[in-house]
Short mmCIF file of N, CA and C in Angstrom, two decimals:
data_model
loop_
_atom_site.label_atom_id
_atom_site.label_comp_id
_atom_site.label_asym_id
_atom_site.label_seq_id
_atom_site.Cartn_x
_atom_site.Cartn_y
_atom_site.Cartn_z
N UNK W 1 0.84 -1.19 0.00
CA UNK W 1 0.00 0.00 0.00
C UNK W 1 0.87 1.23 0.00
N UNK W 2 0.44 1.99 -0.94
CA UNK W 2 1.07 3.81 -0.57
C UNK W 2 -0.01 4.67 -0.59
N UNK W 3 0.50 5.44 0.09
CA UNK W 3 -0.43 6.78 0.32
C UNK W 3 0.61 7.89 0.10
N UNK W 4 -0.27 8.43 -0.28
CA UNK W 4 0.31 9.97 -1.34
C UNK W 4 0.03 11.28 -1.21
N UNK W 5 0.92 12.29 -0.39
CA UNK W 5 0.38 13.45 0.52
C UNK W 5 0.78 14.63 -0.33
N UNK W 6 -0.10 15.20 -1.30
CA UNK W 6 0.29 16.52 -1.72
C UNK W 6 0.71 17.93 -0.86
N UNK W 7 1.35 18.79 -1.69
CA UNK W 7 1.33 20.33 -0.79
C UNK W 7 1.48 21.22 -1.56
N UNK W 8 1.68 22.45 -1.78
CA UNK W 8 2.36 23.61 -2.28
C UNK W 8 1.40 24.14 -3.27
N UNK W 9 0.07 23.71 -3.61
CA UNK W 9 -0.87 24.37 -4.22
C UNK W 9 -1.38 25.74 -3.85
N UNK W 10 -1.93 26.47 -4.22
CA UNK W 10 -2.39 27.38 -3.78
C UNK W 10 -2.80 28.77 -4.69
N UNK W 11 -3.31 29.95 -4.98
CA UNK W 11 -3.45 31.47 -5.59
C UNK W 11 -2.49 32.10 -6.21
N UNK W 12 -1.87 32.29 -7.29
CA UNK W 12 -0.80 33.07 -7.93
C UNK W 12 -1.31 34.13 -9.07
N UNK W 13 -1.09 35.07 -9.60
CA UNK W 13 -0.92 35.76 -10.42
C UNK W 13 -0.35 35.03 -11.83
N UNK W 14 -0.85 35.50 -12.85
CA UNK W 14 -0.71 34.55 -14.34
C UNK W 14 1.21 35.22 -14.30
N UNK W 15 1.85 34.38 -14.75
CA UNK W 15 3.24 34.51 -14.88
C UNK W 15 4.05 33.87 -13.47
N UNK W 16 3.83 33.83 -12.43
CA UNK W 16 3.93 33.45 -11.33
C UNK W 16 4.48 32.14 -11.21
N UNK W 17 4.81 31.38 -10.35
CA UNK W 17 5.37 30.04 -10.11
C UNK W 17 4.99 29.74 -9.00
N UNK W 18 4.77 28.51 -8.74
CA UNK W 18 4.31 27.38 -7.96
C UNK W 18 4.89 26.11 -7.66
N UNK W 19 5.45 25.37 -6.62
CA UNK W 19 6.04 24.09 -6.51
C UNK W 19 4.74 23.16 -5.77
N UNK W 20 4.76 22.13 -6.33
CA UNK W 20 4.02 20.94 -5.47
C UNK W 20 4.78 19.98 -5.35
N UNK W 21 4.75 19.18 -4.22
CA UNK W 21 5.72 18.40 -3.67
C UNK W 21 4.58 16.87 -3.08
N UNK W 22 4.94 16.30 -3.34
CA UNK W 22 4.49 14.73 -2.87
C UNK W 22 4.91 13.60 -2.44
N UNK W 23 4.68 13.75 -1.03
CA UNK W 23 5.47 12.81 -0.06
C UNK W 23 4.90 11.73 -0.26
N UNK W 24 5.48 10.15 -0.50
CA UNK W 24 4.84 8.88 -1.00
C UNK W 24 5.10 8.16 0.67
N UNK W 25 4.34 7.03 1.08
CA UNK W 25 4.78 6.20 1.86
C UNK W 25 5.15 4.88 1.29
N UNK W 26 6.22 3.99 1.70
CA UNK W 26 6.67 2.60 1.51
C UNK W 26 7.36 2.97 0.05
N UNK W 27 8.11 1.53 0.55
CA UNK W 27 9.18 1.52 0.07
C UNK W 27 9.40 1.57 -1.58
N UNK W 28 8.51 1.04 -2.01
CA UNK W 28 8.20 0.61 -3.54
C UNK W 28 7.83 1.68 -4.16
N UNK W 29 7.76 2.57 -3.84
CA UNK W 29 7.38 4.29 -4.53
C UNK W 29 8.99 4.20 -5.53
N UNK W 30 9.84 3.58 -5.05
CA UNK W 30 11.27 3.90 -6.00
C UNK W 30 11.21 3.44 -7.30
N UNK W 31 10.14 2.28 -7.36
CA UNK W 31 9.91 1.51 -8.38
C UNK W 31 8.55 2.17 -9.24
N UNK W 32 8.41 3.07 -8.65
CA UNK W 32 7.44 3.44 -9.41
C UNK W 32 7.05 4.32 -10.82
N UNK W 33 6.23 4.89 -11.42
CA UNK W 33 6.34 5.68 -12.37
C UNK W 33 5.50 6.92 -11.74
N UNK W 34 6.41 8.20 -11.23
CA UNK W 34 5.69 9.37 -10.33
C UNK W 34 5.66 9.99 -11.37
N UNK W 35 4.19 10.99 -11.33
CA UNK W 35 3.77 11.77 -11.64
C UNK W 35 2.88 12.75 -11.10
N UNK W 36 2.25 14.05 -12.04
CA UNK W 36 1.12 14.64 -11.44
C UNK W 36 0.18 15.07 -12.46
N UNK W 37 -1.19 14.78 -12.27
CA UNK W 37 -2.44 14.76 -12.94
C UNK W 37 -2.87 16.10 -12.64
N UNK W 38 -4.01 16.76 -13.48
CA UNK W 38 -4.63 17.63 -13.13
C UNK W 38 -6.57 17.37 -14.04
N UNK W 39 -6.81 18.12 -13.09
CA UNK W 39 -8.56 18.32 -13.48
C UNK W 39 -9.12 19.67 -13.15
N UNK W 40 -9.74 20.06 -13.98
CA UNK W 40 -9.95 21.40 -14.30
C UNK W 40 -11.76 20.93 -14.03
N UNK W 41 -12.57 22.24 -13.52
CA UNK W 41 -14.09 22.13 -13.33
C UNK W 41 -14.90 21.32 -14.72
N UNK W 42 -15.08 20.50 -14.75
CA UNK W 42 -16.19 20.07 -16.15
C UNK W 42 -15.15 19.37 -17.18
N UNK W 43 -14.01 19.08 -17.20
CA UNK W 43 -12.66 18.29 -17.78
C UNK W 43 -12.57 17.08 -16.90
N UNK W 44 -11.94 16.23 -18.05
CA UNK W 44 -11.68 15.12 -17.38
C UNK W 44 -9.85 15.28 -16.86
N UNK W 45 -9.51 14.30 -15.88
CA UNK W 45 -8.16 14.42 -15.31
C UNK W 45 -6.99 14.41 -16.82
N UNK W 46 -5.94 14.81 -16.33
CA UNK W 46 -5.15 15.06 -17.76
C UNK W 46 -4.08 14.56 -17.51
N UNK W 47 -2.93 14.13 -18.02
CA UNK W 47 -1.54 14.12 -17.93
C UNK W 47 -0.64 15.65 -17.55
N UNK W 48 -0.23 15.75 -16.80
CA UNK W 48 0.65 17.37 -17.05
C UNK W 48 1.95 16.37 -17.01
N UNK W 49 2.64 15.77 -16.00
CA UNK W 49 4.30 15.56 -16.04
C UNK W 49 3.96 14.52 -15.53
N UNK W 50 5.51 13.15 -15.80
CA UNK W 50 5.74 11.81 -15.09
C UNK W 50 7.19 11.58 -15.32
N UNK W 51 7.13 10.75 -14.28
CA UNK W 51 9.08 10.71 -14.48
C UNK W 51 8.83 9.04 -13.55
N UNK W 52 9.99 8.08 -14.59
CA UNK W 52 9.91 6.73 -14.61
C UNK W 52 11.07 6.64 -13.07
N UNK W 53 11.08 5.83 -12.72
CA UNK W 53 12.28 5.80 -11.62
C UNK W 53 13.80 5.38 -11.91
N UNK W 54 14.16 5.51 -13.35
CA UNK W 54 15.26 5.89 -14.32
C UNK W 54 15.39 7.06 -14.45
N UNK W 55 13.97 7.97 -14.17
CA UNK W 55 14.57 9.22 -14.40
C UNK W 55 14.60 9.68 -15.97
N UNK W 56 13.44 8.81 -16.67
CA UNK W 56 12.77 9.49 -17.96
C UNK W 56 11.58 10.49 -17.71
N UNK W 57 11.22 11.27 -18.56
CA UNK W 57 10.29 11.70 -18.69
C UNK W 57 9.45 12.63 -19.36
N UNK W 58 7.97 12.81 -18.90
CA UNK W 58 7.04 12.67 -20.24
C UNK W 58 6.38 14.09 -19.79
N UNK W 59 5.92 15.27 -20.35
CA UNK W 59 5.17 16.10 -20.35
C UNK W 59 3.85 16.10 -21.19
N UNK W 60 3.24 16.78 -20.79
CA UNK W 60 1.79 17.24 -21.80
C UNK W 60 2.51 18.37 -22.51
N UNK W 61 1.95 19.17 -23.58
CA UNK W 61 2.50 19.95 -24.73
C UNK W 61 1.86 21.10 -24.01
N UNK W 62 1.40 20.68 -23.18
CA UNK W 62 1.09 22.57 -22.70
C UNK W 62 1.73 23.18 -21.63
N UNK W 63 2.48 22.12 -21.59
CA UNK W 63 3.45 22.55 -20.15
C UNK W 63 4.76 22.59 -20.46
N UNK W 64 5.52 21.98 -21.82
CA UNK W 64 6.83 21.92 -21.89
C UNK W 64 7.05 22.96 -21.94
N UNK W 65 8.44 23.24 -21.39
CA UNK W 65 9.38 24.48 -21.21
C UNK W 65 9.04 25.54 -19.79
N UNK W 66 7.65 25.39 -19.39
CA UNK W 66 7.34 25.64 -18.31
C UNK W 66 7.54 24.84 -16.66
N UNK W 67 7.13 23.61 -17.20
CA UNK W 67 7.00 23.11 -15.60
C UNK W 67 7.89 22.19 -15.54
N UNK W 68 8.62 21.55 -14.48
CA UNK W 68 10.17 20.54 -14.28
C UNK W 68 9.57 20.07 -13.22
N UNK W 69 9.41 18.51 -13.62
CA UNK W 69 9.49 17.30 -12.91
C UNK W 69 10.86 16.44 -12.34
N UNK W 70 10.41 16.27 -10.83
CA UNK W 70 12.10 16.13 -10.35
C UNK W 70 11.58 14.97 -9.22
N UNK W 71 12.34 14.13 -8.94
CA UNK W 71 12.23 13.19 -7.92
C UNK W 71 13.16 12.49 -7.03
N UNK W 72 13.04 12.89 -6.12
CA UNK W 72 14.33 11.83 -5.16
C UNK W 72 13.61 10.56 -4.61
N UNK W 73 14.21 9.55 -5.04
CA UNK W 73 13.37 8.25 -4.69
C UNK W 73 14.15 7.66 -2.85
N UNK W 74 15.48 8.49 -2.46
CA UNK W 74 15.92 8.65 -1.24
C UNK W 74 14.86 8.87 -0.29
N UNK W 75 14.11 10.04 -0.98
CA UNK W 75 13.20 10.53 0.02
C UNK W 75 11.49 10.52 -0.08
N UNK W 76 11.11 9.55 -1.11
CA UNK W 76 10.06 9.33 -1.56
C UNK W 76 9.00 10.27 -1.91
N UNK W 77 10.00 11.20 -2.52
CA UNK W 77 8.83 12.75 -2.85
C UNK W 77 9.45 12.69 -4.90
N UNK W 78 8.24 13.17 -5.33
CA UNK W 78 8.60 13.92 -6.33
C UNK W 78 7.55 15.25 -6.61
N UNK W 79 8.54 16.20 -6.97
CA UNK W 79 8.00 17.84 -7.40
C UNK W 79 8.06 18.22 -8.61
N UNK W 80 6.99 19.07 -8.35
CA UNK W 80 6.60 19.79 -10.01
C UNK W 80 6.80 21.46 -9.58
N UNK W 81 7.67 22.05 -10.34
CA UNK W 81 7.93 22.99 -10.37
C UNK W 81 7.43 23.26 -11.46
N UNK W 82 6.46 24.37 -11.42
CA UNK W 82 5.70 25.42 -12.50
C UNK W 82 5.74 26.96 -12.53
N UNK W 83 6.53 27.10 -13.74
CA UNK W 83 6.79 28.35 -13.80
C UNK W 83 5.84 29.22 -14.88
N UNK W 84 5.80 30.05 -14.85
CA UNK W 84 4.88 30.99 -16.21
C UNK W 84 3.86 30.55 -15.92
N UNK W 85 2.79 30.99 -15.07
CA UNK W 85 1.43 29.93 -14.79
C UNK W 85 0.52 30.55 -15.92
N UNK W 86 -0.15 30.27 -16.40
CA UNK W 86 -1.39 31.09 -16.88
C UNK W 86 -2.51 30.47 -16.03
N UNK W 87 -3.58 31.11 -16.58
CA UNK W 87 -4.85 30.90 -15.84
C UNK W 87 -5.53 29.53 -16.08
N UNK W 88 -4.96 29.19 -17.50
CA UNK W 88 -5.90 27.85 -17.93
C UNK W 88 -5.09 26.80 -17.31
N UNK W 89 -3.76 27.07 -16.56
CA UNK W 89 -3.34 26.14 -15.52
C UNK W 89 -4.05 25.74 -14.24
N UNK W 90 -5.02 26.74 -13.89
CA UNK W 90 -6.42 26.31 -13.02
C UNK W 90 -6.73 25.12 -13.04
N UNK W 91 -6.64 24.06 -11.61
CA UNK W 91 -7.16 22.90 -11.95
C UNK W 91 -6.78 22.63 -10.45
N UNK W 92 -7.46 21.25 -10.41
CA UNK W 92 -6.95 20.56 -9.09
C UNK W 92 -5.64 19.47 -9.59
N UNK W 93 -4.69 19.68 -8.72
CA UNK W 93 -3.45 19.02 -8.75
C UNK W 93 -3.02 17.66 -8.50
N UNK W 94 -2.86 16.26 -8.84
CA UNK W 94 -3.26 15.30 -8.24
C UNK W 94 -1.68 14.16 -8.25
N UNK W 95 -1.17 13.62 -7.03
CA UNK W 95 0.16 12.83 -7.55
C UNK W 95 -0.61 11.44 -7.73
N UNK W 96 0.37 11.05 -8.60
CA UNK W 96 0.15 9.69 -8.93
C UNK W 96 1.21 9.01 -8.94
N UNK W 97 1.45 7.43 -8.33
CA UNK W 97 2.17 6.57 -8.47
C UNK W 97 1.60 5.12 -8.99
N UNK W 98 2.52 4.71 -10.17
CA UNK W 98 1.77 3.65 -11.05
C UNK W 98 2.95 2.25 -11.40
N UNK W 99 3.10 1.35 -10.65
CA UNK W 99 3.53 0.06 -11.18
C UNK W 99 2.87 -1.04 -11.75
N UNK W 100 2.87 -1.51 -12.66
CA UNK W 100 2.10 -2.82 -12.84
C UNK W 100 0.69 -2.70 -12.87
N UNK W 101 0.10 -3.18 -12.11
CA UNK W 101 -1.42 -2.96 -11.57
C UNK W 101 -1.71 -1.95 -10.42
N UNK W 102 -0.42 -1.53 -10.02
CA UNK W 102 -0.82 -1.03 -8.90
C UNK W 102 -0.87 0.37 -9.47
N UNK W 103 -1.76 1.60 -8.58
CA UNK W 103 -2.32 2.59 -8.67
C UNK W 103 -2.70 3.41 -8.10
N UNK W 104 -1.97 4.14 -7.79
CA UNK W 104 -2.65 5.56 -6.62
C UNK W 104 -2.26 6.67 -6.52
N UNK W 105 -2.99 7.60 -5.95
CA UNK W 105 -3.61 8.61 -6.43
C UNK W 105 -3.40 9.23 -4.49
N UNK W 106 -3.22 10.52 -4.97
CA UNK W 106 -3.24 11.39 -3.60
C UNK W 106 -4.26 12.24 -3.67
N UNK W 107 -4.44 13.10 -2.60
CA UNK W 107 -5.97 13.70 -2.58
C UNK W 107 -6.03 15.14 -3.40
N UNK W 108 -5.15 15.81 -4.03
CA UNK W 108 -5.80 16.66 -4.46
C UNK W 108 -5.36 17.95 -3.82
N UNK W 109 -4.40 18.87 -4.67
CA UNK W 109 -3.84 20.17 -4.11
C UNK W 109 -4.67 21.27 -5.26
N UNK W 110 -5.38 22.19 -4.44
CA UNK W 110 -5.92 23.11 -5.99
C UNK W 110 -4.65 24.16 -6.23
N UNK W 111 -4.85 24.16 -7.85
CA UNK W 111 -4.05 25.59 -7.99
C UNK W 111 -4.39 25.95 -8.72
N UNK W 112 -5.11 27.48 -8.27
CA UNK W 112 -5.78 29.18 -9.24
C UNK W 112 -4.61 30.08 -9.31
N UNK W 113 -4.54 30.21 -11.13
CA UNK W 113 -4.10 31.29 -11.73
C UNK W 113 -4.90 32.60 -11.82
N UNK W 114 -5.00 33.57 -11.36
CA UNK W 114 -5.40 34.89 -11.71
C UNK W 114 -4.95 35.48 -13.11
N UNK W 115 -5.99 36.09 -13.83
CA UNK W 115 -5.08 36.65 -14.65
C UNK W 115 -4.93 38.08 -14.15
#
């Protein structure tokens, strides 16, 4: 079992930056494929960033060059650093860790862009 504790969501100004950070429990989070999801009001959940525990990784096209996915599997967190926010970055924030069959999901950090 893991459980998956978001943070660092929160109100910014469009251009602005934001870090979210996601503390995983147990051990097997190293093996995992971390990422972070988002869902916007009336959208379904999306891909934004994932990073394999090699340390590949995959963006959505609306985020490259903006946001950096980073992970220490030492410390069972990985962060999304988002820079240049715009507004249509509005959404709820969500980590995910995915091996095999296994699947989970943390509860949910919001983050509003102002324009």
């Amino acid at each position: 079992q893991v459980q998956l504790a978001e943070s660092g969501g929160g109100l910014v100004q469009a251009g602005g930056s934001l870090r979210l950070s996601c503390v995983a429990s147990g051990r097997l989070f190293t093996f995992a494929v971390a990422g972070w999801y988002c869902q916007a009001p009336g959208k379904q959940r999306e891909l934004v960033a994932t990073m394999t525990s090699g340390g590949s990784t995959n963006y959505a096209d609306s985020v490259k060059g903006r946001f950096t996915i980073s992970r220490d599997n030492a410390k069972n967190t990985v962060t999304l650093q988002m820079n240049s926010l715009k507004p249509e970055d509005t959404a709820v924030y969500y980590c995910n860790a995915h091996w095999g069959l296994m699947n989970y999901w943390g509860q949910g950090t919001q983050v509003t862009v102002s324009s």
